[in-house]
XYZ file of C-alpha atoms in Angstrom:
444
model
C -1.525 17.288 5.428
C 0.009 20.731 5.894
C 0.859 20.204 9.632
C 4.025 21.291 11.552
C 6.526 18.537 12.439
C 6.309 17.674 16.161
C 9.224 17.444 18.096
C 7.913 18.322 21.513
C 8.530 16.191 24.530
C 5.322 18.089 25.966
C 3.267 16.903 23.250
C 2.813 13.323 24.702
C 2.448 14.557 28.466
C -0.490 16.853 27.093
C -1.915 14.093 25.389
C -2.246 11.734 28.389
C -3.301 14.301 30.771
C -6.700 13.584 32.710
C -8.893 16.464 31.174
C -12.477 15.380 32.426
C -12.153 17.704 35.383
C -11.300 20.799 33.422
C -13.646 23.723 33.455
C -12.845 24.798 29.933
C -16.236 25.207 27.974
C -15.570 27.585 24.922
C -16.836 25.274 22.490
C -19.611 27.221 22.639
C -18.060 30.702 21.918
C -18.177 30.993 18.258
C -16.115 34.373 18.326
C -18.561 35.695 15.578
C -17.825 39.371 15.099
C -19.064 39.273 11.005
C -22.590 40.754 11.928
C -24.116 37.155 11.305
C -26.230 35.319 13.902
C -26.064 31.723 14.583
C -29.276 31.256 12.195
C -27.947 32.895 9.214
C -27.574 30.067 6.996
C -26.261 30.784 3.343
C -27.761 28.650 0.524
C -25.968 25.234 0.570
C -25.877 22.633 -2.686
C -27.595 19.345 -2.201
C -25.520 16.256 -2.534
C -25.928 13.904 -5.727
C -27.493 10.335 -5.336
C -23.784 9.292 -6.159
C -22.250 11.136 -3.236
C -24.935 10.158 -0.751
C -24.057 6.584 -1.778
C -20.566 6.914 -0.942
C -21.117 8.778 2.283
C -23.299 5.753 3.224
C -20.624 3.199 3.359
C -18.152 5.379 5.154
C -17.491 4.311 8.844
C -17.714 7.204 11.418
C -15.226 7.849 14.607
C -12.447 6.806 12.610
C -8.491 7.423 13.604
C -6.463 8.680 10.795
C -2.555 8.126 11.297
C -0.767 11.056 10.026
C 2.031 10.025 7.925
C 1.851 6.871 10.230
C 3.125 9.018 12.947
C 5.338 12.074 13.067
C 6.040 11.387 16.944
C 7.117 7.987 17.669
C 8.964 7.166 14.127
C 10.245 8.978 11.270
C 7.161 10.204 9.447
C 5.979 8.145 6.423
C 8.841 5.721 7.002
C 8.180 1.939 6.952
C 8.449 1.946 10.752
C 5.848 4.559 11.097
C 3.687 2.941 8.555
C 3.826 -0.662 10.331
C 3.532 1.020 13.928
C 0.352 2.798 12.841
C -1.066 -0.742 11.423
C -0.440 -2.797 14.707
C -1.281 0.069 16.724
C -4.965 0.021 15.370
C -5.285 3.054 13.180
C -7.951 2.685 10.890
C -6.183 4.576 8.069
C -2.612 4.886 7.101
C -2.301 8.751 5.897
C 0.389 9.509 3.359
C 1.446 12.244 0.924
C 2.415 11.768 -2.641
C 5.208 12.610 -4.729
C 6.640 11.500 -8.001
C 10.056 10.646 -9.062
C 11.968 11.487 -12.386
C 10.971 7.818 -13.559
C 7.505 7.887 -12.723
C 7.434 6.309 -9.257
C 4.648 7.353 -6.620
C 6.377 8.061 -3.580
C 4.586 8.406 -0.093
C 6.775 11.790 0.891
C 5.346 15.078 2.171
C 8.019 17.517 0.970
C 8.952 18.796 -2.428
C 12.258 19.256 -1.136
C 14.448 16.702 0.205
C 16.668 18.847 2.632
C 14.456 18.209 5.825
C 14.076 14.586 6.070
C 17.023 13.033 4.220
C 20.624 13.163 4.202
C 20.672 14.586 0.397
C 23.140 17.427 1.386
C 25.642 14.500 2.236
C 25.020 12.072 -0.371
C 24.314 14.576 -3.010
C 25.523 17.645 -2.168
C 25.631 19.385 -5.553
C 21.922 18.267 -5.875
C 20.543 19.054 -2.400
C 18.373 21.706 -3.217
C 16.932 19.882 -6.263
C 13.291 18.619 -6.123
C 12.232 15.271 -5.417
C 11.071 14.852 -9.028
C 14.554 15.547 -10.245
C 15.680 12.087 -9.029
C 14.925 8.524 -10.059
C 13.701 6.206 -7.417
C 16.981 4.094 -7.021
C 18.923 7.300 -6.626
C 16.582 8.023 -3.717
C 17.170 4.711 -2.200
C 20.511 5.846 -1.196
C 19.355 8.293 1.204
C 18.324 7.931 4.844
C 15.044 9.279 6.215
C 15.467 8.066 9.994
C 18.826 9.626 11.294
C 17.327 13.354 11.070
C 14.341 12.073 13.421
C 16.645 10.592 15.938
C 18.684 13.916 16.101
C 15.381 16.010 16.357
C 13.833 13.698 18.849
C 16.571 12.002 21.281
C 13.813 10.590 23.489
C 12.204 8.668 20.804
C 15.494 7.813 18.929
C 16.243 4.325 18.030
C 19.321 3.095 16.362
C 16.954 0.879 14.082
C 15.554 4.176 12.466
C 19.035 4.653 10.786
C 18.842 3.797 7.274
C 15.160 3.869 6.894
C 14.251 4.281 3.269
C 11.819 6.310 1.239
C 8.592 4.494 0.862
C 6.400 4.257 -2.238
C 2.738 4.454 -2.450
C 2.884 0.482 -3.225
C 4.866 0.046 -0.166
C 2.272 1.759 1.825
C -0.210 -0.438 0.129
C 1.627 -3.635 0.692
C 1.769 -2.766 4.821
C -1.874 -2.111 4.928
C -2.245 -5.789 3.726
C 0.276 -7.024 6.431
C 3.357 -7.265 4.803
C 6.742 -5.719 4.902
C 9.308 -4.780 2.613
C 11.589 -7.870 1.838
C 15.214 -6.926 2.775
C 18.802 -8.544 2.098
C 21.300 -9.287 4.969
C 22.313 -5.490 5.125
C 18.701 -4.404 5.521
C 18.572 -3.036 2.020
C 15.367 -3.633 0.116
C 15.197 -6.401 -2.674
C 14.049 -4.687 -5.861
C 13.307 -6.069 -9.440
C 14.548 -4.187 -12.222
C 14.081 -4.300 -16.186
C 16.825 -5.140 -18.892
C 18.297 -1.665 -18.353
C 18.556 -1.785 -14.625
C 15.576 0.247 -14.302
C 13.380 0.166 -11.065
C 10.269 -1.743 -11.729
C 8.816 -3.068 -8.143
C 9.841 -3.939 -4.782
C 9.599 -7.388 -3.374
C 7.373 -7.940 -0.112
C 6.972 -10.572 2.236
C 4.324 -11.588 4.978
C 5.260 -9.412 8.105
C 5.783 -11.707 10.867
C 4.598 -9.409 13.333
C 1.422 -8.576 11.573
C -1.250 -8.421 13.948
C -4.124 -8.675 11.766
C -5.196 -5.286 11.272
C -6.250 -4.318 7.627
C -6.508 -0.399 7.782
C -7.453 1.724 5.018
C -5.177 4.307 2.890
C -5.739 7.873 2.949
C -3.877 9.715 0.341
C -3.140 13.211 -0.280
C -1.855 14.705 -3.676
C -0.404 17.859 -4.041
C -0.805 20.785 -6.600
C -1.587 19.498 -10.306
C 1.149 22.194 -11.438
C 3.665 19.932 -9.722
C 2.918 16.818 -10.992
C 0.859 16.680 -14.264
C -1.262 13.780 -14.484
C -0.550 12.649 -10.787
C -4.316 11.512 -10.262
C -4.376 9.523 -13.235
C -1.017 7.730 -12.233
C -2.688 7.358 -8.618
C -5.872 5.547 -10.129
C -3.452 3.393 -12.362
C -1.463 2.340 -9.254
C -4.411 1.547 -7.293
C -5.790 -0.335 -10.131
C -2.953 -2.436 -10.644
C -2.752 -3.291 -6.987
C -6.243 -4.191 -6.727
C -7.333 -1.240 -4.327
C -9.480 0.259 -6.820
C -11.772 -0.931 -9.466
C -14.580 0.766 -11.848
C -16.858 -1.999 -10.031
C -16.623 -2.237 -6.192
C -17.276 -6.099 -6.366
C -13.899 -6.342 -8.909
C -11.427 -4.943 -6.014
C -9.212 -7.535 -4.512
C -9.678 -9.473 -1.401
C -7.050 -8.443 1.343
C -6.237 -11.588 2.918
C -6.505 -12.016 6.464
C -3.881 -13.280 9.154
C -4.875 -16.922 9.673
C -8.234 -16.332 7.630
C -9.726 -14.413 10.293
C -10.544 -10.470 10.571
C -8.422 -8.427 12.762
C -9.696 -5.577 15.049
C -9.296 -3.180 11.938
C -11.132 -4.567 8.607
C -11.348 -1.574 6.582
C -8.935 -2.761 3.640
C -12.154 -5.014 2.766
C -14.668 -2.745 2.625
C -15.335 -0.125 -0.161
C -13.927 2.581 1.862
C -10.573 1.218 1.797
C -9.401 4.408 -0.184
C -10.018 8.156 0.856
C -8.209 10.797 -1.187
C -7.806 14.274 -0.376
C -6.176 17.561 -1.643
C -6.212 21.492 -0.884
C -6.099 22.279 -4.542
C -9.303 23.095 -6.441
C -7.928 21.587 -9.807
C -6.805 18.640 -8.296
C -10.332 18.001 -6.614
C -11.586 18.254 -9.980
C -8.973 15.841 -11.259
C -9.986 13.234 -8.963
C -13.384 12.947 -10.909
C -11.862 12.601 -14.188
C -9.335 10.078 -12.692
C -11.737 7.682 -11.016
C -14.803 6.650 -13.178
C -16.732 5.377 -9.856
C -16.855 8.138 -7.310
C -14.730 7.028 -4.242
C -14.644 9.039 -0.845
C -13.002 12.646 -1.790
C -11.849 15.081 0.852
C -11.713 18.692 0.317
C -8.819 19.894 2.646
C -9.314 23.648 3.784
C -8.984 26.192 6.393
C -11.086 29.420 6.665
C -9.352 32.630 7.743
C -12.440 34.807 7.325
C -14.859 33.500 9.685
C -17.359 34.449 7.502
C -20.539 32.254 6.731
C -20.609 33.298 3.071
C -17.198 32.339 2.201
C -17.545 29.321 4.313
C -20.565 28.144 2.373
C -18.500 28.748 -0.696
C -15.978 26.422 0.007
C -18.563 23.799 0.991
C -20.339 24.336 -2.172
C -17.045 24.317 -4.391
C -16.684 20.656 -2.860
C -20.172 19.643 -3.474
C -19.905 20.618 -7.229
C -16.662 18.667 -7.788
C -17.738 15.462 -6.237
C -16.337 15.494 -2.552
C -18.123 13.845 0.116
C -16.129 14.656 3.214
C -14.735 18.335 4.228
C -11.193 18.326 5.976
C -11.098 21.613 8.096
C -8.222 22.455 10.364
C -8.770 22.743 14.182
C -6.719 25.555 16.297
C -3.409 23.657 16.780
C -1.225 26.031 14.777
C -0.455 29.418 15.888
C -1.738 32.264 14.053
C -4.504 30.125 12.045
C -7.958 29.936 13.870
C -10.169 26.912 13.939
C -12.252 26.167 10.964
C -14.358 23.900 13.016
C -16.168 26.226 15.271
C -19.649 24.781 16.114
C -21.496 27.034 13.433
C -19.218 25.562 10.634
C -19.748 22.328 11.827
C -23.275 22.720 11.793
C -23.000 24.212 8.146
C -21.266 21.087 7.189
C -23.645 18.838 8.891
C -26.538 20.194 7.059
C -25.361 18.972 3.754
C -24.919 15.500 4.708
C -21.005 15.497 4.240
C -18.662 13.819 6.512
C -16.091 15.855 8.709
C -12.193 14.866 8.804
C -10.705 17.420 10.795
C -6.769 17.915 11.326
C -4.998 17.389 13.249
C -5.571 15.960 16.878
C -2.593 15.621 19.220
C -4.130 16.070 22.770
C -6.883 14.880 24.804
C -8.195 18.460 25.397
C -8.642 18.725 21.370
C -10.831 15.544 21.064
C -12.956 16.484 24.171
C -13.405 20.210 22.263
C -14.709 18.443 19.082
C -16.326 15.230 19.790
C -18.985 16.549 22.245
C -18.325 16.624 25.881
C -17.011 20.274 26.093
C -19.944 21.208 23.442
C -22.629 20.027 26.125
C -23.308 22.534 28.803
C -26.449 21.009 29.610
C -25.110 17.653 29.910
C -27.585 15.913 27.558
C -25.222 13.988 25.233
C -26.045 13.333 21.564
C -23.924 12.717 18.249
C -25.372 16.271 17.056
C -22.626 17.686 19.580
C -19.932 15.875 17.868
C -18.034 17.428 14.928
C -15.923 14.379 14.130
C -16.643 11.720 11.682
C -12.815 11.196 11.473
C -9.876 12.906 12.695
C -5.953 13.108 11.914
C -3.432 12.412 14.361
C 0.351 11.785 14.821
C -0.808 9.683 18.102
C -2.918 6.893 17.156
C -2.186 5.317 20.611
C -3.454 8.321 22.451
C -6.708 8.610 20.198
C -7.688 5.028 20.534
C -7.175 5.332 24.574
C -9.409 8.571 24.360
C -12.102 6.743 22.470
C -12.025 3.594 24.679
C -11.845 5.332 28.037
C -12.862 8.923 28.193
C -15.565 8.947 25.228
C -16.781 5.430 26.377
C -17.117 6.438 29.723
C -19.367 9.413 29.027
C -21.489 6.915 26.747
C -21.440 4.135 29.954
C -22.897 7.261 32.095
C -25.593 7.821 29.435
C -23.895 10.473 27.562
C -23.400 9.110 24.045
C -21.459 11.556 21.792
C -20.222 8.671 19.352
C -21.503 9.186 15.665
C -23.856 6.616 14.787
C -22.626 3.444 12.665
C -25.921 1.746 12.721
C -26.436 2.062 8.691
C -22.896 -0.139 8.371
C -24.140 -2.458 11.465
C -20.853 -1.832 13.481
C -20.233 -0.517 16.622
C -20.351 3.105 16.812
C -17.201 3.002 19.190
C -15.318 0.897 16.135
C -12.303 0.789 18.516
C -13.749 -1.105 21.204
C -12.178 -4.268 20.568
C -8.940 -2.652 20.110
C -6.393 -3.099 22.767
C -5.159 0.117 24.492
C -1.174 -0.595 24.092
C 1.787 1.248 24.798
C 3.541 2.763 21.704
C 6.904 1.899 22.835
C 6.192 -1.750 23.216
C 4.557 -2.062 19.523
C 7.600 -0.854 18.145
C 9.799 -3.302 20.324
C 7.572 -6.165 18.968
C 8.016 -5.055 15.387
C 11.856 -5.150 15.957
C 12.391 -1.528 15.976
């Protein structure tokens, strides 16, 4: 996701703040200055039967762990992904880059300067794109020290030396494994006869708590990595996470043979792909013979129903099943999920996965309580089927305490999962845990 890095001590304090007593109710204030009324609805295209079938197996009220976490551990590191899995996130979210030798990375930036020590290890190549390096060259970089320097209150000595993950690493972590390492903490890899990287070795994670999340993948603009969507489909197929026939996908093993509190990895919804790029959206349909959940990430600066409808219709024409609008969490960028915008998406039947949520106030604003001046309850007031967050711990706490408390009082805002035969509050069986304790238990 295109999100600012989070390095503020204030963030977590805000996230845990008690907000039920607040008088903020501006959810209903659409801020419309374009001459349209709430009842002006541009023409929206119908979904195909294939799109409807995909939407029908998607769970609602999900928590998407943005880069694992940006707050508690170095983003898109093994520590971040293992933390998100054990914390109880429904999906591990990652971005894709590709190395010179074709290895698919879980890494956000095209440049290595922000999150590695490339200027120390490769001073003459520090400004090169990630794609100019082989994976074995990248394994010499440290992606943990910068986090410790930027976030002294979350810093841990064990983050030093964290290495750049591959997509296969993220899939393995979602399956309850961890990277196999030698006595010095270096990952054990397999190479070919010429010494080229082939794969990483994994082992059962002794601290796996049984959760089996899905994996939520963002690709970048096609001009950066030609053929990325095809390479992604190939990787997922080889690892059993995708098959043209759903029944042919591998069964992800449970811990002790019993499902954990999260079990999305063993459903058809195990993989969701996302992009901001229109050409990339079309490429997904070419790369995957069977339609899978596809998200069109977007923000809308115009606040105009006609342009907003154009984005939705483009997504529908190219096979998307989910809209991924931005909320108002970055200065200078207005929310793209005002009530009239959410209502427009809802009319199509598409799901809404918005980004990014890091405070209780944000959740209250978009899940219903602050959009219900008459205190009637109802899922129609909830504009979130899924939300990206850097604080999966906060999100679980919100759903299991505040939103559940509303439901217990007769004001149910949860989106319904009745078609799947599962709880609307899919977090009900997840313990509300302390983030630091989970890192401690994982050995960090």
